Tab-separated table of C-alpha atoms in Angstrom:
chain	number	residue	atom	x	y	z
V	1	UNK	CA	-33.571	-0.995	-20.821
V	2	UNK	CA	-35.978	-3.834	-20.046
V	3	UNK	CA	-35.145	-6.603	-17.591
V	4	UNK	CA	-34.346	-9.199	-20.279
V	5	UNK	CA	-31.916	-6.825	-21.980
V	6	UNK	CA	-30.327	-6.002	-18.622
V	7	UNK	CA	-30.070	-9.715	-17.774
V	8	UNK	CA	-28.299	-10.339	-21.097
V	9	UNK	CA	-25.995	-7.384	-20.503
V	10	UNK	CA	-25.019	-8.699	-17.070
V	11	UNK	CA	-24.392	-12.222	-18.414
V	12	UNK	CA	-22.236	-10.903	-21.242
V	13	UNK	CA	-20.312	-8.577	-18.921
V	14	UNK	CA	-19.688	-11.409	-16.452
V	15	UNK	CA	-18.490	-13.732	-19.229
V	16	UNK	CA	-16.114	-11.064	-20.564
V	17	UNK	CA	-14.807	-10.236	-17.078
V	18	UNK	CA	-14.274	-13.936	-16.369
V	19	UNK	CA	-12.327	-14.398	-19.625
V	20	UNK	CA	-10.268	-11.258	-18.992
V	21	UNK	CA	-9.280	-12.224	-15.466
V	22	UNK	CA	-8.529	-15.853	-16.305
V	23	UNK	CA	-6.532	-14.909	-19.413
V	24	UNK	CA	-4.502	-12.515	-17.243
V	25	UNK	CA	-3.779	-15.344	-14.790
V	26	UNK	CA	-2.863	-17.783	-17.594
V	27	UNK	CA	-0.694	-15.341	-19.571
V	28	UNK	CA	2.499	-16.226	-17.627
V	29	UNK	CA	1.943	-19.867	-18.644
V	30	UNK	CA	1.728	-18.874	-22.315
V	31	UNK	CA	-1.752	-20.318	-22.869
V	32	UNK	CA	-5.252	-18.937	-23.353
V	33	UNK	CA	-8.461	-19.806	-21.534
V	34	UNK	CA	-9.545	-22.046	-24.430
V	35	UNK	CA	-6.202	-23.839	-24.535
V	36	UNK	CA	-6.282	-24.382	-20.768
V	37	UNK	CA	-9.825	-25.761	-20.993
V	38	UNK	CA	-8.806	-28.238	-23.719
V	39	UNK	CA	-5.684	-29.347	-21.838
V	40	UNK	CA	-7.604	-29.814	-18.599
V	41	UNK	CA	-10.361	-31.822	-20.315
V	42	UNK	CA	-7.918	-34.117	-22.117
V	43	UNK	CA	-5.838	-34.518	-18.962
V	44	UNK	CA	-8.876	-35.352	-16.842
V	45	UNK	CA	-10.941	-37.464	-19.259
V	46	UNK	CA	-8.529	-38.480	-22.015
V	47	UNK	CA	-7.823	-40.033	-24.255
V	48	UNK	CA	-10.569	-38.325	-26.250
V	49	UNK	CA	-11.388	-38.218	-29.935
V	50	UNK	CA	-11.619	-34.781	-31.529
V	51	UNK	CA	-15.418	-35.151	-31.619
V	52	UNK	CA	-15.598	-36.120	-27.940
V	53	UNK	CA	-13.472	-33.129	-26.996
V	54	UNK	CA	-15.721	-30.896	-29.098
V	55	UNK	CA	-18.797	-32.044	-27.162
V	56	UNK	CA	-17.155	-31.006	-23.874
V	57	UNK	CA	-15.641	-27.653	-24.858
V	58	UNK	CA	-17.459	-24.402	-24.269
V	59	UNK	CA	-14.693	-22.208	-25.688
V	60	UNK	CA	-14.527	-23.634	-29.208
V	61	UNK	CA	-18.183	-24.160	-29.999
V	62	UNK	CA	-17.776	-27.838	-30.828
V	63	UNK	CA	-15.081	-27.384	-33.497
V	64	UNK	CA	-11.764	-27.817	-31.728
V	65	UNK	CA	-9.603	-28.812	-34.746
V	66	UNK	CA	-7.539	-25.629	-34.926
V	67	UNK	CA	-7.188	-25.468	-31.159
V	68	UNK	CA	-5.960	-29.075	-31.033
V	69	UNK	CA	-3.658	-28.463	-34.030
V	70	UNK	CA	-2.021	-25.562	-32.150
V	71	UNK	CA	-1.623	-27.640	-28.996
V	72	UNK	CA	-0.142	-30.550	-30.974
V	73	UNK	CA	2.245	-28.196	-32.796
V	74	UNK	CA	3.451	-26.745	-29.493
V	75	UNK	CA	3.966	-30.233	-28.044
V	76	UNK	CA	1.201	-30.086	-25.428
V	77	UNK	CA	-1.111	-32.689	-26.986
V	78	UNK	CA	-0.450	-35.699	-29.213
V	79	UNK	CA	-2.622	-37.710	-31.570
V	80	UNK	CA	-2.466	-41.500	-31.826
V	81	UNK	CA	-4.483	-44.226	-33.475
V	82	UNK	CA	-6.676	-45.959	-30.932
V	83	UNK	CA	-5.684	-49.409	-29.836
V	84	UNK	CA	-8.021	-51.850	-31.550
V	85	UNK	CA	-9.404	-49.266	-34.032
V	86	UNK	CA	-6.766	-47.614	-36.210
V	87	UNK	CA	-9.432	-45.373	-37.784
V	88	UNK	CA	-10.107	-43.685	-34.438
V	89	UNK	CA	-7.618	-40.953	-33.586
V	90	UNK	CA	-7.287	-40.211	-29.892
V	91	UNK	CA	-5.861	-37.107	-28.265
V	92	UNK	CA	-3.581	-37.370	-25.236
V	93	UNK	CA	-1.704	-34.848	-23.119
V	94	UNK	CA	2.048	-34.928	-23.402
V	95	UNK	CA	3.949	-34.723	-20.108
V	96	UNK	CA	4.354	-30.961	-20.693
V	97	UNK	CA	0.630	-30.663	-21.519
V	98	UNK	CA	-0.241	-32.447	-18.282
V	99	UNK	CA	2.043	-30.078	-16.328
V	100	UNK	CA	0.355	-27.063	-17.932
V	101	UNK	CA	-3.127	-28.463	-17.233
V	102	UNK	CA	-2.248	-28.708	-13.534
V	103	UNK	CA	-0.517	-25.304	-13.553
V	104	UNK	CA	-3.570	-23.720	-15.236
V	105	UNK	CA	-5.888	-25.075	-12.536
V	106	UNK	CA	-3.603	-23.603	-9.865
V	107	UNK	CA	-3.276	-20.308	-11.749
V	108	UNK	CA	-7.079	-19.929	-11.874
V	109	UNK	CA	-7.504	-20.384	-8.115
V	110	UNK	CA	-7.185	-16.626	-7.316
V	111	UNK	CA	-10.133	-16.005	-9.651
V	112	UNK	CA	-12.188	-18.709	-7.936
V	113	UNK	CA	-11.337	-17.165	-4.547
V	114	UNK	CA	-12.333	-13.704	-5.828
V	115	UNK	CA	-15.698	-15.040	-7.051
V	116	UNK	CA	-16.297	-16.798	-3.717
V	117	UNK	CA	-15.611	-13.469	-1.954
V	118	UNK	CA	-17.898	-11.588	-4.352
V	119	UNK	CA	-20.700	-14.063	-3.709
V	120	UNK	CA	-20.357	-13.813	0.050
V	121	UNK	CA	-21.695	-17.296	0.752
V	122	UNK	CA	-24.925	-16.845	-1.226
V	123	UNK	CA	-26.880	-19.961	-2.181
V	124	UNK	CA	-26.314	-20.503	-5.914
V	125	UNK	CA	-29.073	-23.101	-6.408
V	126	UNK	CA	-31.671	-20.561	-7.663
V	127	UNK	CA	-29.062	-19.048	-10.012
V	128	UNK	CA	-28.198	-22.469	-11.431
V	129	UNK	CA	-31.900	-23.156	-12.035
V	130	UNK	CA	-32.335	-19.780	-13.749
V	131	UNK	CA	-29.317	-20.239	-16.021
V	132	UNK	CA	-30.304	-23.823	-16.837
V	133	UNK	CA	-33.773	-22.597	-17.822
V	134	UNK	CA	-32.200	-20.075	-20.192
V	135	UNK	CA	-29.999	-22.771	-21.768
V	136	UNK	CA	-32.719	-25.423	-21.947
V	137	UNK	CA	-32.871	-27.035	-25.368
V	138	UNK	CA	-29.648	-25.464	-26.633
V	139	UNK	CA	-26.416	-27.133	-27.709
V	140	UNK	CA	-24.675	-25.492	-24.750
V	141	UNK	CA	-27.098	-27.157	-22.309
V	142	UNK	CA	-25.937	-30.494	-23.727
V	143	UNK	CA	-22.298	-29.460	-23.299
V	144	UNK	CA	-22.933	-28.571	-19.648
V	145	UNK	CA	-24.794	-31.868	-19.125
V	146	UNK	CA	-21.907	-33.866	-20.654
V	147	UNK	CA	-19.352	-32.086	-18.479
V	148	UNK	CA	-21.426	-32.713	-15.340
V	149	UNK	CA	-21.900	-36.369	-16.247
V	150	UNK	CA	-18.174	-36.846	-16.860
V	151	UNK	CA	-17.283	-35.033	-13.648
V	152	UNK	CA	-19.685	-37.149	-11.587
V	153	UNK	CA	-18.350	-40.349	-13.181
V	154	UNK	CA	-14.745	-39.293	-12.538
V	155	UNK	CA	-15.480	-38.473	-8.903
V	156	UNK	CA	-17.491	-41.625	-8.176
V	157	UNK	CA	-15.769	-44.124	-5.900
V	158	UNK	CA	-14.299	-46.902	-7.987
C-alpha cells in the first residue's frame, strides 16, 4: 500500500468511526448524525432557506430536501414563508427541534472528550493545513469555509 492509499484508508476509517460513535450516542434521542447536524445548524443560524442549509451541511451533500421533509414530518422543523418575500421558504426549529439540537450537542460531548484524550494535546494546526490542502478547490472546502464564516460571525461580539 502506498502512502496516499494509506492516508485515504485512515481518513475513511476515521470518518466511519466518528459516524459510528456519534450515531451510538444519538440513538437514545431517536435521531441520526445527519438529522442532528441539520437541527443544530437551523437552531444556531436559522431561519435558513433549504438552499442555505444545503450549503452548510456535510452529511447531505448539498441536497437536504428529504432530510428536512423527515424533520418537518416528525415535528422538529417547520417551514414558513419569509416575511417580506412570500416566495422564500424559511426553515425554523420547533421548540422540540431546539430541545433536540441542544440535547444532541450534549450527547456528542463524550465523543469530543474521547478524541481530545486520543490526541493527547497535540497541535492540530499542521493537520488542519494538510486536510485543507486535500480539500482545496472542492465543494466540501466551500462548505467548511461557509461553516467557519458563520461560526465566526455568530461568536463575534455584537
